[in-house]
Amino acid sequence: MSAIRLLVLGAVRMHGRAHGYQVRNDLEYWGAHEWSNAKPGSIYHALKQMAKQGLLHAHEIAPSTAGGPPRTEYEITGQGTEEYFRLLREALVTYDQRGDVKTAAVGFVVDLPRAEAVALLKERTLRIEQWRASVLEHYVPEEGPGQLGHIGEIMNMWVHTADSEAEWTRGLIERIEGGAYTFADEGDPFVGVLAEDAENPYATGERHPGDDH
């Protein structure tokens, strides 16, 4: 899975309706350009592609009084909302995701009901444990990584990574079950986007042709 689709759909959904530069600004505010492939070109390409696929509805609006080409504002469709939640749920339960996909999923987890988020994270823990067990069919941690030559360090890394992932996931489950954070239908959600006129302290300042459309 690519994180860019989840990130862009999530950003547009937060706004209700947003032009491409707003989406780019949000993703830079979240630091996504540092931990994912959410660069300006890929963001604008994703917006156009998902509009063609019916996941977003593109509204052409009048140009600003300062002139320039008409801007396009995007709004998530019913199909886009279904795809957003499909991607989010898949990212939360799948252990062998890229780091950017996992990061994006955690950023949007409160869009789900609390009970569902917990259930998905418990499924994630189960899958980690199953994967770890499959590694242990060929590798015995107690015998040390040297039992398989330097290749054993690979399996040693896998086991340590699985243990760390499982520990982190269980901790997140415990915090959520303990009442942490505001989930869907529980009240005012966390606002993770900038107001339209607010300055973005994390903006790269790099110009891109898509900024004006």
mmCIF file with all atom_site columns, C-alpha atoms in Angstrom:
data_model
loop_
_atom_site.group_PDB
_atom_site.id
_atom_site.type_symbol
_atom_site.label_atom_id
_atom_site.label_alt_id
_atom_site.label_comp_id
_atom_site.label_asym_id
_atom_site.label_entity_id
_atom_site.label_seq_id
_atom_site.pdbx_PDB_ins_code
_atom_site.Cartn_x
_atom_site.Cartn_y
_atom_site.Cartn_z
_atom_site.occupancy
_atom_site.B_iso_or_equiv
_atom_site.pdbx_formal_charge
_atom_site.auth_seq_id
_atom_site.auth_comp_id
_atom_site.auth_asym_id
_atom_site.auth_atom_id
_atom_site.pdbx_PDB_model_num
ATOM 1   C CA . MET A 1 1   ? 0.000   0.000   0.000   1.00 0.00 ? 1   MET A CA 1
ATOM 2   C CA . SER A 1 2   ? 1.168   3.538   -0.711  1.00 0.00 ? 2   SER A CA 1
ATOM 3   C CA . ALA A 1 3   ? 0.750   6.040   2.111   1.00 0.00 ? 3   ALA A CA 1
ATOM 4   C CA . ILE A 1 4   ? 0.033   8.909   -0.273  1.00 0.00 ? 4   ILE A CA 1
ATOM 5   C CA . ARG A 1 5   ? -3.540  7.816   -1.034  1.00 0.00 ? 5   ARG A CA 1
ATOM 6   C CA . LEU A 1 6   ? -4.419  7.447   2.639   1.00 0.00 ? 6   LEU A CA 1
ATOM 7   C CA . LEU A 1 7   ? -2.792  10.776  3.498   1.00 0.00 ? 7   LEU A CA 1
ATOM 8   C CA . VAL A 1 8   ? -4.456  12.737  0.704   1.00 0.00 ? 8   VAL A CA 1
ATOM 9   C CA . LEU A 1 9   ? -7.912  11.255  1.277   1.00 0.00 ? 9   LEU A CA 1
ATOM 10  C CA . GLY A 1 10  ? -7.576  11.879  5.009   1.00 0.00 ? 10  GLY A CA 1
ATOM 11  C CA . ALA A 1 11  ? -6.513  15.500  4.506   1.00 0.00 ? 11  ALA A CA 1
ATOM 12  C CA . VAL A 1 12  ? -9.350  16.286  2.093   1.00 0.00 ? 12  VAL A CA 1
ATOM 13  C CA . ARG A 1 13  ? -11.835 14.576  4.412   1.00 0.00 ? 13  ARG A CA 1
ATOM 14  C CA . MET A 1 14  ? -10.682 16.717  7.354   1.00 0.00 ? 14  MET A CA 1
ATOM 15  C CA . HIS A 1 15  ? -11.322 19.918  5.431   1.00 0.00 ? 15  HIS A CA 1
ATOM 16  C CA . GLY A 1 16  ? -14.544 18.808  3.769   1.00 0.00 ? 16  GLY A CA 1
ATOM 17  C CA . ARG A 1 17  ? -13.366 20.640  0.690   1.00 0.00 ? 17  ARG A CA 1
ATOM 18  C CA . ALA A 1 18  ? -9.827  21.787  -0.078  1.00 0.00 ? 18  ALA A CA 1
ATOM 19  C CA . HIS A 1 19  ? -7.656  22.877  -2.963  1.00 0.00 ? 19  HIS A CA 1
ATOM 20  C CA . GLY A 1 20  ? -4.416  21.071  -3.706  1.00 0.00 ? 20  GLY A CA 1
ATOM 21  C CA . TYR A 1 21  ? -2.146  23.585  -2.036  1.00 0.00 ? 21  TYR A CA 1
ATOM 22  C CA . GLN A 1 22  ? -4.106  23.237  1.228   1.00 0.00 ? 22  GLN A CA 1
ATOM 23  C CA . VAL A 1 23  ? -3.585  19.472  1.097   1.00 0.00 ? 23  VAL A CA 1
ATOM 24  C CA . ARG A 1 24  ? 0.126   19.942  0.460   1.00 0.00 ? 24  ARG A CA 1
ATOM 25  C CA . ASN A 1 25  ? 0.314   22.439  3.335   1.00 0.00 ? 25  ASN A CA 1
ATOM 26  C CA . ASP A 1 26  ? -1.419  19.995  5.699   1.00 0.00 ? 26  ASP A CA 1
ATOM 27  C CA . LEU A 1 27  ? 0.955   17.173  4.810   1.00 0.00 ? 27  LEU A CA 1
ATOM 28  C CA . GLU A 1 28  ? 3.978   19.389  5.332   1.00 0.00 ? 28  GLU A CA 1
ATOM 29  C CA . TYR A 1 29  ? 2.486   20.534  8.653   1.00 0.00 ? 29  TYR A CA 1
ATOM 30  C CA . TRP A 1 30  ? 2.331   16.858  9.649   1.00 0.00 ? 30  TRP A CA 1
ATOM 31  C CA . GLY A 1 31  ? 5.925   16.355  8.502   1.00 0.00 ? 31  GLY A CA 1
ATOM 32  C CA . ALA A 1 32  ? 4.796   13.791  5.938   1.00 0.00 ? 32  ALA A CA 1
ATOM 33  C CA . HIS A 1 33  ? 7.361   15.052  3.411   1.00 0.00 ? 33  HIS A CA 1
ATOM 34  C CA . GLU A 1 34  ? 10.028  13.835  5.851   1.00 0.00 ? 34  GLU A CA 1
ATOM 35  C CA . TRP A 1 35  ? 8.674   10.363  6.631   1.00 0.00 ? 35  TRP A CA 1
ATOM 36  C CA . SER A 1 36  ? 6.776   9.455   3.442   1.00 0.00 ? 36  SER A CA 1
ATOM 37  C CA . ASN A 1 37  ? 6.781   9.982   -0.319  1.00 0.00 ? 37  ASN A CA 1
ATOM 38  C CA . ALA A 1 38  ? 4.341   12.906  0.057   1.00 0.00 ? 38  ALA A CA 1
ATOM 39  C CA . LYS A 1 39  ? 6.251   15.370  -2.095  1.00 0.00 ? 39  LYS A CA 1
ATOM 40  C CA . PRO A 1 40  ? 4.359   18.124  -3.997  1.00 0.00 ? 40  PRO A CA 1
ATOM 41  C CA . GLY A 1 41  ? 4.375   16.303  -7.325  1.00 0.00 ? 41  GLY A CA 1
ATOM 42  C CA . SER A 1 42  ? 3.036   13.072  -5.859  1.00 0.00 ? 42  SER A CA 1
ATOM 43  C CA . ILE A 1 43  ? 0.355   14.936  -3.882  1.00 0.00 ? 43  ILE A CA 1
ATOM 44  C CA . TYR A 1 44  ? -1.002  16.788  -6.915  1.00 0.00 ? 44  TYR A CA 1
ATOM 45  C CA . HIS A 1 45  ? -0.782  13.644  -9.038  1.00 0.00 ? 45  HIS A CA 1
ATOM 46  C CA . ALA A 1 46  ? -2.714  11.680  -6.407  1.00 0.00 ? 46  ALA A CA 1
ATOM 47  C CA . LEU A 1 47  ? -5.445  14.325  -6.262  1.00 0.00 ? 47  LEU A CA 1
ATOM 48  C CA . LYS A 1 48  ? -5.936  14.240  -10.036 1.00 0.00 ? 48  LYS A CA 1
ATOM 49  C CA . GLN A 1 49  ? -5.813  10.441  -10.231 1.00 0.00 ? 49  GLN A CA 1
ATOM 50  C CA . MET A 1 50  ? -8.304  9.936   -7.418  1.00 0.00 ? 50  MET A CA 1
ATOM 51  C CA . ALA A 1 51  ? -10.627 12.502  -8.985  1.00 0.00 ? 51  ALA A CA 1
ATOM 52  C CA . LYS A 1 52  ? -10.532 10.440  -12.206 1.00 0.00 ? 52  LYS A CA 1
ATOM 53  C CA . GLN A 1 53  ? -11.258 7.309   -10.175 1.00 0.00 ? 53  GLN A CA 1
ATOM 54  C CA . GLY A 1 54  ? -14.310 8.866   -8.525  1.00 0.00 ? 54  GLY A CA 1
ATOM 55  C CA . LEU A 1 55  ? -12.776 8.988   -5.048  1.00 0.00 ? 55  LEU A CA 1
ATOM 56  C CA . LEU A 1 56  ? -12.686 12.785  -5.076  1.00 0.00 ? 56  LEU A CA 1
ATOM 57  C CA . HIS A 1 57  ? -14.968 15.318  -6.735  1.00 0.00 ? 57  HIS A CA 1
ATOM 58  C CA . ALA A 1 58  ? -13.122 18.203  -8.391  1.00 0.00 ? 58  ALA A CA 1
ATOM 59  C CA . HIS A 1 59  ? -14.775 21.631  -8.230  1.00 0.00 ? 59  HIS A CA 1
ATOM 60  C CA . GLU A 1 60  ? -13.338 24.326  -10.463 1.00 0.00 ? 60  GLU A CA 1
ATOM 61  C CA . ILE A 1 61  ? -13.611 27.687  -8.758  1.00 0.00 ? 61  ILE A CA 1
ATOM 62  C CA . ALA A 1 62  ? -13.090 31.219  -10.015 1.00 0.00 ? 62  ALA A CA 1
ATOM 63  C CA . PRO A 1 63  ? -9.554  32.620  -10.001 1.00 0.00 ? 63  PRO A CA 1
ATOM 64  C CA . SER A 1 64  ? -8.552  34.935  -7.195  1.00 0.00 ? 64  SER A CA 1
ATOM 65  C CA . THR A 1 65  ? -8.890  38.694  -7.587  1.00 0.00 ? 65  THR A CA 1
ATOM 66  C CA . ALA A 1 66  ? -5.112  38.787  -7.983  1.00 0.00 ? 66  ALA A CA 1
ATOM 67  C CA . GLY A 1 67  ? -5.483  36.853  -11.216 1.00 0.00 ? 67  GLY A CA 1
ATOM 68  C CA . GLY A 1 68  ? -4.060  33.521  -12.264 1.00 0.00 ? 68  GLY A CA 1
ATOM 69  C CA . PRO A 1 69  ? -5.716  30.279  -13.395 1.00 0.00 ? 69  PRO A CA 1
ATOM 70  C CA . PRO A 1 70  ? -8.872  28.894  -11.768 1.00 0.00 ? 70  PRO A CA 1
ATOM 71  C CA . ARG A 1 71  ? -8.136  26.692  -8.801  1.00 0.00 ? 71  ARG A CA 1
ATOM 72  C CA . THR A 1 72  ? -9.571  23.248  -8.263  1.00 0.00 ? 72  THR A CA 1
ATOM 73  C CA . GLU A 1 73  ? -11.083 22.313  -4.938  1.00 0.00 ? 73  GLU A CA 1
ATOM 74  C CA . TYR A 1 74  ? -11.475 18.655  -4.041  1.00 0.00 ? 74  TYR A CA 1
ATOM 75  C CA . GLU A 1 75  ? -14.193 17.004  -1.995  1.00 0.00 ? 75  GLU A CA 1
ATOM 76  C CA . ILE A 1 76  ? -14.220 13.362  -0.935  1.00 0.00 ? 76  ILE A CA 1
ATOM 77  C CA . THR A 1 77  ? -17.022 11.261  -2.443  1.00 0.00 ? 77  THR A CA 1
ATOM 78  C CA . GLY A 1 78  ? -18.931 8.362   -0.912  1.00 0.00 ? 78  GLY A CA 1
ATOM 79  C CA . GLN A 1 79  ? -16.662 5.985   -2.817  1.00 0.00 ? 79  GLN A CA 1
ATOM 80  C CA . GLY A 1 80  ? -13.644 7.925   -1.583  1.00 0.00 ? 80  GLY A CA 1
ATOM 81  C CA . THR A 1 81  ? -14.816 7.673   2.012   1.00 0.00 ? 81  THR A CA 1
ATOM 82  C CA . GLU A 1 82  ? -15.179 3.900   1.641   1.00 0.00 ? 82  GLU A CA 1
ATOM 83  C CA . GLU A 1 83  ? -11.673 3.686   0.172   1.00 0.00 ? 83  GLU A CA 1
ATOM 84  C CA . TYR A 1 84  ? -10.262 5.869   2.956   1.00 0.00 ? 84  TYR A CA 1
ATOM 85  C CA . PHE A 1 85  ? -11.618 3.627   5.699   1.00 0.00 ? 85  PHE A CA 1
ATOM 86  C CA . ARG A 1 86  ? -10.594 0.487   3.801   1.00 0.00 ? 86  ARG A CA 1
ATOM 87  C CA . LEU A 1 87  ? -7.019  1.746   3.568   1.00 0.00 ? 87  LEU A CA 1
ATOM 88  C CA . LEU A 1 88  ? -7.028  2.844   7.211   1.00 0.00 ? 88  LEU A CA 1
ATOM 89  C CA . ARG A 1 89  ? -8.308  -0.486  8.519   1.00 0.00 ? 89  ARG A CA 1
ATOM 90  C CA . GLU A 1 90  ? -5.884  -2.448  6.336   1.00 0.00 ? 90  GLU A CA 1
ATOM 91  C CA . ALA A 1 91  ? -2.946  -0.326  7.491   1.00 0.00 ? 91  ALA A CA 1
ATOM 92  C CA . LEU A 1 92  ? -3.809  -0.818  11.162  1.00 0.00 ? 92  LEU A CA 1
ATOM 93  C CA . VAL A 1 93  ? -3.989  -4.617  11.033  1.00 0.00 ? 93  VAL A CA 1
ATOM 94  C CA . THR A 1 94  ? -1.158  -5.381  8.635   1.00 0.00 ? 94  THR A CA 1
ATOM 95  C CA . TYR A 1 95  ? 2.178   -5.921  10.321  1.00 0.00 ? 95  TYR A CA 1
ATOM 96  C CA . ASP A 1 96  ? 4.500   -5.832  7.300   1.00 0.00 ? 96  ASP A CA 1
ATOM 97  C CA . GLN A 1 97  ? 3.565   -2.338  6.137   1.00 0.00 ? 97  GLN A CA 1
ATOM 98  C CA . ARG A 1 98  ? 6.075   0.333   5.267   1.00 0.00 ? 98  ARG A CA 1
ATOM 99  C CA . GLY A 1 99  ? 6.746   2.757   8.087   1.00 0.00 ? 99  GLY A CA 1
ATOM 100 C CA . ASP A 1 100 ? 5.005   5.639   6.354   1.00 0.00 ? 100 ASP A CA 1
ATOM 101 C CA . VAL A 1 101 ? 1.787   3.650   5.991   1.00 0.00 ? 101 VAL A CA 1
ATOM 102 C CA . LYS A 1 102 ? 1.813   2.721   9.676   1.00 0.00 ? 102 LYS A CA 1
ATOM 103 C CA . THR A 1 103 ? 2.533   6.330   10.659  1.00 0.00 ? 103 THR A CA 1
ATOM 104 C CA . ALA A 1 104 ? -0.340  7.634   8.528   1.00 0.00 ? 104 ALA A CA 1
ATOM 105 C CA . ALA A 1 105 ? -2.716  5.045   9.997   1.00 0.00 ? 105 ALA A CA 1
ATOM 106 C CA . VAL A 1 106 ? -1.878  6.018   13.578  1.00 0.00 ? 106 VAL A CA 1
ATOM 107 C CA . GLY A 1 107 ? -2.442  9.647   12.631  1.00 0.00 ? 107 GLY A CA 1
ATOM 108 C CA . PHE A 1 108 ? -5.978  8.863   11.480  1.00 0.00 ? 108 PHE A CA 1
ATOM 109 C CA . VAL A 1 109 ? -6.913  6.141   13.997  1.00 0.00 ? 109 VAL A CA 1
ATOM 110 C CA . VAL A 1 110 ? -9.308  8.446   15.890  1.00 0.00 ? 110 VAL A CA 1
ATOM 111 C CA . ASP A 1 111 ? -11.542 8.606   12.804  1.00 0.00 ? 111 ASP A CA 1
ATOM 112 C CA . LEU A 1 112 ? -12.749 5.140   13.829  1.00 0.00 ? 112 LEU A CA 1
ATOM 113 C CA . PRO A 1 113 ? -14.987 4.245   16.776  1.00 0.00 ? 113 PRO A CA 1
ATOM 114 C CA . ARG A 1 114 ? -12.907 3.405   19.840  1.00 0.00 ? 114 ARG A CA 1
ATOM 115 C CA . ALA A 1 115 ? -14.038 -0.229  20.008  1.00 0.00 ? 115 ALA A CA 1
ATOM 116 C CA . GLU A 1 116 ? -13.188 -0.826  16.360  1.00 0.00 ? 116 GLU A CA 1
ATOM 117 C CA . ALA A 1 117 ? -9.750  0.746   16.724  1.00 0.00 ? 117 ALA A CA 1
ATOM 118 C CA . VAL A 1 118 ? -9.028  -1.582  19.651  1.00 0.00 ? 118 VAL A CA 1
ATOM 119 C CA . ALA A 1 119 ? -10.260 -4.623  17.729  1.00 0.00 ? 119 ALA A CA 1
ATOM 120 C CA . LEU A 1 120 ? -8.077  -3.772  14.714  1.00 0.00 ? 120 LEU A CA 1
ATOM 121 C CA . LEU A 1 121 ? -5.005  -3.239  16.872  1.00 0.00 ? 121 LEU A CA 1
ATOM 122 C CA . LYS A 1 122 ? -5.606  -6.560  18.649  1.00 0.00 ? 122 LYS A CA 1
ATOM 123 C CA . GLU A 1 123 ? -5.777  -8.219  15.235  1.00 0.00 ? 123 GLU A CA 1
ATOM 124 C CA . ARG A 1 124 ? -2.469  -6.521  14.405  1.00 0.00 ? 124 ARG A CA 1
ATOM 125 C CA . THR A 1 125 ? -0.917  -7.965  17.570  1.00 0.00 ? 125 THR A CA 1
ATOM 126 C CA . LEU A 1 126 ? -2.184  -11.433 16.660  1.00 0.00 ? 126 LEU A CA 1
ATOM 127 C CA . ARG A 1 127 ? -0.656  -11.181 13.194  1.00 0.00 ? 127 ARG A CA 1
ATOM 128 C CA . ILE A 1 128 ? 2.677   -10.062 14.660  1.00 0.00 ? 128 ILE A CA 1
ATOM 129 C CA . GLU A 1 129 ? 2.671   -13.044 17.011  1.00 0.00 ? 129 GLU A CA 1
ATOM 130 C CA . GLN A 1 130 ? 1.843   -15.436 14.149  1.00 0.00 ? 130 GLN A CA 1
ATOM 131 C CA . TRP A 1 131 ? 4.630   -14.012 12.019  1.00 0.00 ? 131 TRP A CA 1
ATOM 132 C CA . ARG A 1 132 ? 7.105   -14.238 14.907  1.00 0.00 ? 132 ARG A CA 1
ATOM 133 C CA . ALA A 1 133 ? 6.138   -17.874 15.445  1.00 0.00 ? 133 ALA A CA 1
ATOM 134 C CA . SER A 1 134 ? 6.862   -18.621 11.782  1.00 0.00 ? 134 SER A CA 1
ATOM 135 C CA . VAL A 1 135 ? 10.376  -17.189 12.195  1.00 0.00 ? 135 VAL A CA 1
ATOM 136 C CA . LEU A 1 136 ? 10.967  -19.334 15.264  1.00 0.00 ? 136 LEU A CA 1
ATOM 137 C CA . GLU A 1 137 ? 10.330  -22.459 13.191  1.00 0.00 ? 137 GLU A CA 1
ATOM 138 C CA . HIS A 1 138 ? 13.804  -21.841 11.724  1.00 0.00 ? 138 HIS A CA 1
ATOM 139 C CA . TYR A 1 139 ? 15.539  -19.828 14.428  1.00 0.00 ? 139 TYR A CA 1
ATOM 140 C CA . VAL A 1 140 ? 15.984  -20.370 18.182  1.00 0.00 ? 140 VAL A CA 1
ATOM 141 C CA . PRO A 1 141 ? 16.681  -17.031 19.910  1.00 0.00 ? 141 PRO A CA 1
ATOM 142 C CA . GLU A 1 142 ? 18.232  -18.704 22.974  1.00 0.00 ? 142 GLU A CA 1
ATOM 143 C CA . GLU A 1 143 ? 21.000  -20.184 20.802  1.00 0.00 ? 143 GLU A CA 1
ATOM 144 C CA . GLY A 1 144 ? 22.042  -16.745 19.617  1.00 0.00 ? 144 GLY A CA 1
ATOM 145 C CA . PRO A 1 145 ? 22.280  -15.332 16.099  1.00 0.00 ? 145 PRO A CA 1
ATOM 146 C CA . GLY A 1 146 ? 25.611  -17.032 15.401  1.00 0.00 ? 146 GLY A CA 1
ATOM 147 C CA . GLN A 1 147 ? 23.938  -20.432 15.047  1.00 0.00 ? 147 GLN A CA 1
ATOM 148 C CA . LEU A 1 148 ? 23.211  -19.620 11.402  1.00 0.00 ? 148 LEU A CA 1
ATOM 149 C CA . GLY A 1 149 ? 26.323  -17.651 10.664  1.00 0.00 ? 149 GLY A CA 1
ATOM 150 C CA . HIS A 1 150 ? 25.907  -13.954 10.009  1.00 0.00 ? 150 HIS A CA 1
ATOM 151 C CA . ILE A 1 151 ? 22.531  -14.696 8.332   1.00 0.00 ? 151 ILE A CA 1
ATOM 152 C CA . GLY A 1 152 ? 21.234  -15.390 11.810  1.00 0.00 ? 152 GLY A CA 1
ATOM 153 C CA . GLU A 1 153 ? 21.502  -11.658 12.499  1.00 0.00 ? 153 GLU A CA 1
ATOM 154 C CA . ILE A 1 154 ? 18.669  -11.145 10.013  1.00 0.00 ? 154 ILE A CA 1
ATOM 155 C CA . MET A 1 155 ? 16.324  -13.428 11.907  1.00 0.00 ? 155 MET A CA 1
ATOM 156 C CA . ASN A 1 156 ? 17.532  -11.912 15.178  1.00 0.00 ? 156 ASN A CA 1
ATOM 157 C CA . MET A 1 157 ? 16.562  -8.489  13.824  1.00 0.00 ? 157 MET A CA 1
ATOM 158 C CA . TRP A 1 158 ? 13.152  -9.817  12.731  1.00 0.00 ? 158 TRP A CA 1
ATOM 159 C CA . VAL A 1 159 ? 12.417  -11.237 16.179  1.00 0.00 ? 159 VAL A CA 1
ATOM 160 C CA . HIS A 1 160 ? 13.491  -8.052  17.966  1.00 0.00 ? 160 HIS A CA 1
ATOM 161 C CA . THR A 1 161 ? 11.422  -5.945  15.557  1.00 0.00 ? 161 THR A CA 1
ATOM 162 C CA . ALA A 1 162 ? 8.353   -8.125  16.079  1.00 0.00 ? 162 ALA A CA 1
ATOM 163 C CA . ASP A 1 163 ? 8.749   -7.955  19.861  1.00 0.00 ? 163 ASP A CA 1
ATOM 164 C CA . SER A 1 164 ? 9.081   -4.171  19.760  1.00 0.00 ? 164 SER A CA 1
ATOM 165 C CA . GLU A 1 165 ? 6.063   -3.812  17.448  1.00 0.00 ? 165 GLU A CA 1
ATOM 166 C CA . ALA A 1 166 ? 3.947   -6.050  19.658  1.00 0.00 ? 166 ALA A CA 1
ATOM 167 C CA . GLU A 1 167 ? 4.967   -4.187  22.819  1.00 0.00 ? 167 GLU A CA 1
ATOM 168 C CA . TRP A 1 168 ? 4.161   -0.806  21.272  1.00 0.00 ? 168 TRP A CA 1
ATOM 169 C CA . THR A 1 169 ? 0.809   -2.040  19.931  1.00 0.00 ? 169 THR A CA 1
ATOM 170 C CA . ARG A 1 170 ? -0.223  -3.487  23.288  1.00 0.00 ? 170 ARG A CA 1
ATOM 171 C CA . GLY A 1 171 ? 0.672   -0.201  24.955  1.00 0.00 ? 171 GLY A CA 1
ATOM 172 C CA . LEU A 1 172 ? -1.446  1.742   22.467  1.00 0.00 ? 172 LEU A CA 1
ATOM 173 C CA . ILE A 1 173 ? -4.361  -0.644  23.027  1.00 0.00 ? 173 ILE A CA 1
ATOM 174 C CA . GLU A 1 174 ? -4.056  -0.164  26.785  1.00 0.00 ? 174 GLU A CA 1
ATOM 175 C CA . ARG A 1 175 ? -4.081  3.625   26.453  1.00 0.00 ? 175 ARG A CA 1
ATOM 176 C CA . ILE A 1 176 ? -7.086  3.600   24.136  1.00 0.00 ? 176 ILE A CA 1
ATOM 177 C CA . GLU A 1 177 ? -9.022  1.180   26.343  1.00 0.00 ? 177 GLU A CA 1
ATOM 178 C CA . GLY A 1 178 ? -8.160  3.435   29.263  1.00 0.00 ? 178 GLY A CA 1
ATOM 179 C CA . GLY A 1 179 ? -9.992  6.349   27.632  1.00 0.00 ? 179 GLY A CA 1
ATOM 180 C CA . ALA A 1 180 ? -7.165  8.217   25.918  1.00 0.00 ? 180 ALA A CA 1
ATOM 181 C CA . TYR A 1 181 ? -7.954  10.507  22.975  1.00 0.00 ? 181 TYR A CA 1
ATOM 182 C CA . THR A 1 182 ? -11.269 11.408  21.350  1.00 0.00 ? 182 THR A CA 1
ATOM 183 C CA . PHE A 1 183 ? -12.580 8.903   18.828  1.00 0.00 ? 183 PHE A CA 1
ATOM 184 C CA . ALA A 1 184 ? -15.378 9.057   16.267  1.00 0.00 ? 184 ALA A CA 1
ATOM 185 C CA . ASP A 1 185 ? -18.774 10.097  17.677  1.00 0.00 ? 185 ASP A CA 1
ATOM 186 C CA . GLU A 1 186 ? -17.311 10.860  21.122  1.00 0.00 ? 186 GLU A CA 1
ATOM 187 C CA . GLY A 1 187 ? -17.131 14.633  20.845  1.00 0.00 ? 187 GLY A CA 1
ATOM 188 C CA . ASP A 1 188 ? -15.058 17.288  19.165  1.00 0.00 ? 188 ASP A CA 1
ATOM 189 C CA . PRO A 1 189 ? -12.264 15.553  17.233  1.00 0.00 ? 189 PRO A CA 1
ATOM 190 C CA . PHE A 1 190 ? -8.621  16.555  17.340  1.00 0.00 ? 190 PHE A CA 1
ATOM 191 C CA . VAL A 1 191 ? -8.036  19.320  14.781  1.00 0.00 ? 191 VAL A CA 1
ATOM 192 C CA . GLY A 1 192 ? -4.891  18.479  12.877  1.00 0.00 ? 192 GLY A CA 1
ATOM 193 C CA . VAL A 1 193 ? -5.105  20.963  10.016  1.00 0.00 ? 193 VAL A CA 1
ATOM 194 C CA . LEU A 1 194 ? -4.180  24.613  9.786   1.00 0.00 ? 194 LEU A CA 1
ATOM 195 C CA . ALA A 1 195 ? -6.695  27.397  9.336   1.00 0.00 ? 195 ALA A CA 1
ATOM 196 C CA . GLU A 1 196 ? -6.541  28.704  5.772   1.00 0.00 ? 196 GLU A CA 1
ATOM 197 C CA . ASP A 1 197 ? -4.649  31.900  6.682   1.00 0.00 ? 197 ASP A CA 1
ATOM 198 C CA . ALA A 1 198 ? -2.424  30.365  9.356   1.00 0.00 ? 198 ALA A CA 1
ATOM 199 C CA . GLU A 1 199 ? 1.315   30.247  8.764   1.00 0.00 ? 199 GLU A CA 1
ATOM 200 C CA . ASN A 1 200 ? 2.810   26.784  8.506   1.00 0.00 ? 200 ASN A CA 1
ATOM 201 C CA . PRO A 1 201 ? 6.021   26.662  10.570  1.00 0.00 ? 201 PRO A CA 1
ATOM 202 C CA . TYR A 1 202 ? 7.025   23.405  8.866   1.00 0.00 ? 202 TYR A CA 1
ATOM 203 C CA . ALA A 1 203 ? 6.447   24.449  5.233   1.00 0.00 ? 203 ALA A CA 1
ATOM 204 C CA . THR A 1 204 ? 9.372   23.739  2.932   1.00 0.00 ? 204 THR A CA 1
ATOM 205 C CA . GLY A 1 205 ? 8.814   26.928  0.946   1.00 0.00 ? 205 GLY A CA 1
ATOM 206 C CA . GLU A 1 206 ? 9.606   25.043  -2.249  1.00 0.00 ? 206 GLU A CA 1
ATOM 207 C CA . ARG A 1 207 ? 7.506   26.255  -5.153  1.00 0.00 ? 207 ARG A CA 1
ATOM 208 C CA . HIS A 1 208 ? 5.739   23.762  -7.419  1.00 0.00 ? 208 HIS A CA 1
ATOM 209 C CA . PRO A 1 209 ? 3.638   24.416  -10.554 1.00 0.00 ? 209 PRO A CA 1
ATOM 210 C CA . GLY A 1 210 ? 0.732   22.554  -8.968  1.00 0.00 ? 210 GLY A CA 1
ATOM 211 C CA . ASP A 1 211 ? 0.502   25.111  -6.161  1.00 0.00 ? 211 ASP A CA 1
ATOM 212 C CA . ASP A 1 212 ? -1.475  27.472  -8.411  1.00 0.00 ? 212 ASP A CA 1
ATOM 213 C CA . HIS A 1 213 ? -4.111  24.951  -9.525  1.00 0.00 ? 213 HIS A CA 1
#
